[in-house]
């Protein structure tokens, strides 16, 4: 393919190529990303792609994106930490039972929830005591960009909080710990209430837990009252990333459970389906091998044709020798004019002899005399 036509740039072809590339890039971006809040493939401020990428870049753990709770059975529970971030729908029936079995067998479940009911319902199903309060927690003294973004400054000395001095929250809530161990709490100047509520004498200023851990059967359950510590806009704020990393520091596997939440883009969803089906893996592999084979044949054929075109005329096939500017498509006078330009030293007898030879080419069955 040449981008030059008669020595000039072939702009229509270039514009077509540019349009094709633009469309392919756009389709690829749509297929590989998501715009859902807390989505692990959402690169915007409210997505958690930085958190997912952080775990994937950690050479000590293997990350897994799950869209079906049945895949919990494929991983060793006592070596796995599962993150469930602000689920859209409740875990019911077999789904809730699988999560409970995961915890019973030694798995660590991390539930990040603030105002939704599915998180509390799941905590009850797995046998945990901690619950999220559901009211907005604010701090008039220790906050990031306002009271609704409190900085939790009370961090207990615990394995999971190693290297953590604070958490920076964003529209979070308190955690009612029950008998769970408090990991992180707000300062003594925090209070609970609706977003439009102003601080008055009736509000009780005190420290509220915002993260807890408890043993449930053979496993552990961690509850965090603010899922936004995992979003891209907050993940890098002190010390959110360090806290989240510490939750899976001793694990071999990290699960991003999106089985009850949207946010899995089409490309990632297709990969999940293929991974879960050996038959589809075989089919995709066969198609891939066939495509490579066909592409290789095309490239070899193109290379041979290019090499053949560089050979002297007497070594080229008869069909190729008859092609060109003095081929059958030209009249005798046009051929004569072409030969005069190309061979000014030829006389008219030589030119007519050549035209006669072109009009009566030898067949491939004839032999040279």
JSON list of N, CA and C in Angstrom, two decimals, residues 61-65 79-83 251-256:
[
{"chain": "A", "resi": 61, "resn": "UNK", "atom": "N", "xyz": [1.19, -10.68, 45.87]},
{"chain": "A", "resi": 61, "resn": "UNK", "atom": "CA", "xyz": [-0.20, -11.14, 45.88]},
{"chain": "A", "resi": 61, "resn": "UNK", "atom": "C", "xyz": [-0.71, -11.30, 44.45]},
{"chain": "A", "resi": 62, "resn": "UNK", "atom": "N", "xyz": [-1.74, -12.10, 44.32]},
{"chain": "A", "resi": 62, "resn": "UNK", "atom": "CA", "xyz": [-2.41, -12.29, 43.04]},
{"chain": "A", "resi": 62, "resn": "UNK", "atom": "C", "xyz": [-3.83, -11.76, 43.18]},
{"chain": "A", "resi": 63, "resn": "UNK", "atom": "N", "xyz": [-4.20, -10.83, 42.32]},
{"chain": "A", "resi": 63, "resn": "UNK", "atom": "CA", "xyz": [-5.52, -10.20, 42.42]},
{"chain": "A", "resi": 63, "resn": "UNK", "atom": "C", "xyz": [-6.52, -10.90, 41.51]},
{"chain": "A", "resi": 64, "resn": "UNK", "atom": "N", "xyz": [-7.78, -10.90, 41.94]},
{"chain": "A", "resi": 64, "resn": "UNK", "atom": "CA", "xyz": [-8.85, -11.57, 41.20]},
{"chain": "A", "resi": 64, "resn": "UNK", "atom": "C", "xyz": [-10.09, -10.67, 41.20]},
{"chain": "A", "resi": 65, "resn": "UNK", "atom": "N", "xyz": [-10.64, -10.44, 40.02]},
{"chain": "A", "resi": 65, "resn": "UNK", "atom": "CA", "xyz": [-11.91, -9.72, 39.91]},
{"chain": "A", "resi": 65, "resn": "UNK", "atom": "C", "xyz": [-13.02, -10.75, 39.75]},
{"chain": "A", "resi": 79, "resn": "UNK", "atom": "N", "xyz": [-5.71, -17.88, 52.77]},
{"chain": "A", "resi": 79, "resn": "UNK", "atom": "CA", "xyz": [-4.65, -17.08, 52.15]},
{"chain": "A", "resi": 79, "resn": "UNK", "atom": "C", "xyz": [-5.23, -15.93, 51.32]},
{"chain": "A", "resi": 80, "resn": "UNK", "atom": "N", "xyz": [-6.52, -15.65, 51.54]},
{"chain": "A", "resi": 80, "resn": "UNK", "atom": "CA", "xyz": [-7.22, -14.71, 50.67]},
{"chain": "A", "resi": 80, "resn": "UNK", "atom": "C", "xyz": [-7.92, -13.61, 51.47]},
{"chain": "A", "resi": 81, "resn": "UNK", "atom": "N", "xyz": [-7.87, -12.38, 50.94]},
{"chain": "A", "resi": 81, "resn": "UNK", "atom": "CA", "xyz": [-8.62, -11.24, 51.48]},
{"chain": "A", "resi": 81, "resn": "UNK", "atom": "C", "xyz": [-9.60, -10.78, 50.41]},
{"chain": "A", "resi": 82, "resn": "UNK", "atom": "N", "xyz": [-10.87, -10.69, 50.76]},
{"chain": "A", "resi": 82, "resn": "UNK", "atom": "CA", "xyz": [-11.91, -10.28, 49.82]},
{"chain": "A", "resi": 82, "resn": "UNK", "atom": "C", "xyz": [-12.43, -8.89, 50.18]},
{"chain": "A", "resi": 83, "resn": "UNK", "atom": "N", "xyz": [-12.45, -7.99, 49.20]},
{"chain": "A", "resi": 83, "resn": "UNK", "atom": "CA", "xyz": [-12.96, -6.63, 49.39]},
{"chain": "A", "resi": 83, "resn": "UNK", "atom": "C", "xyz": [-14.35, -6.52, 48.75]},
{"chain": "A", "resi": 251, "resn": "UNK", "atom": "N", "xyz": [-1.53, -11.64, 52.81]},
{"chain": "A", "resi": 251, "resn": "UNK", "atom": "CA", "xyz": [-2.32, -12.56, 51.98]},
{"chain": "A", "resi": 251, "resn": "UNK", "atom": "C", "xyz": [-1.58, -12.91, 50.69]},
{"chain": "A", "resi": 252, "resn": "UNK", "atom": "N", "xyz": [-1.99, -14.00, 50.08]},
{"chain": "A", "resi": 252, "resn": "UNK", "atom": "CA", "xyz": [-1.47, -14.41, 48.78]},
{"chain": "A", "resi": 252, "resn": "UNK", "atom": "C", "xyz": [-2.43, -14.05, 47.65]},
{"chain": "A", "resi": 253, "resn": "UNK", "atom": "N", "xyz": [-3.70, -13.85, 48.01]},
{"chain": "A", "resi": 253, "resn": "UNK", "atom": "CA", "xyz": [-4.72, -13.55, 47.00]},
{"chain": "A", "resi": 253, "resn": "UNK", "atom": "C", "xyz": [-5.60, -12.39, 47.48]},
{"chain": "A", "resi": 254, "resn": "UNK", "atom": "N", "xyz": [-5.96, -11.52, 46.54]},
{"chain": "A", "resi": 254, "resn": "UNK", "atom": "CA", "xyz": [-6.87, -10.41, 46.82]},
{"chain": "A", "resi": 254, "resn": "UNK", "atom": "C", "xyz": [-8.06, -10.52, 45.87]},
{"chain": "A", "resi": 255, "resn": "UNK", "atom": "N", "xyz": [-9.26, -10.50, 46.44]},
{"chain": "A", "resi": 255, "resn": "UNK", "atom": "CA", "xyz": [-10.49, -10.57, 45.64]},
{"chain": "A", "resi": 255, "resn": "UNK", "atom": "C", "xyz": [-11.15, -9.20, 45.60]},
{"chain": "A", "resi": 256, "resn": "UNK", "atom": "N", "xyz": [-11.50, -8.76, 44.38]},
{"chain": "A", "resi": 256, "resn": "UNK", "atom": "CA", "xyz": [-12.37, -7.60, 44.20]},
{"chain": "A", "resi": 256, "resn": "UNK", "atom": "C", "xyz": [-13.74, -8.15, 43.82]}
]
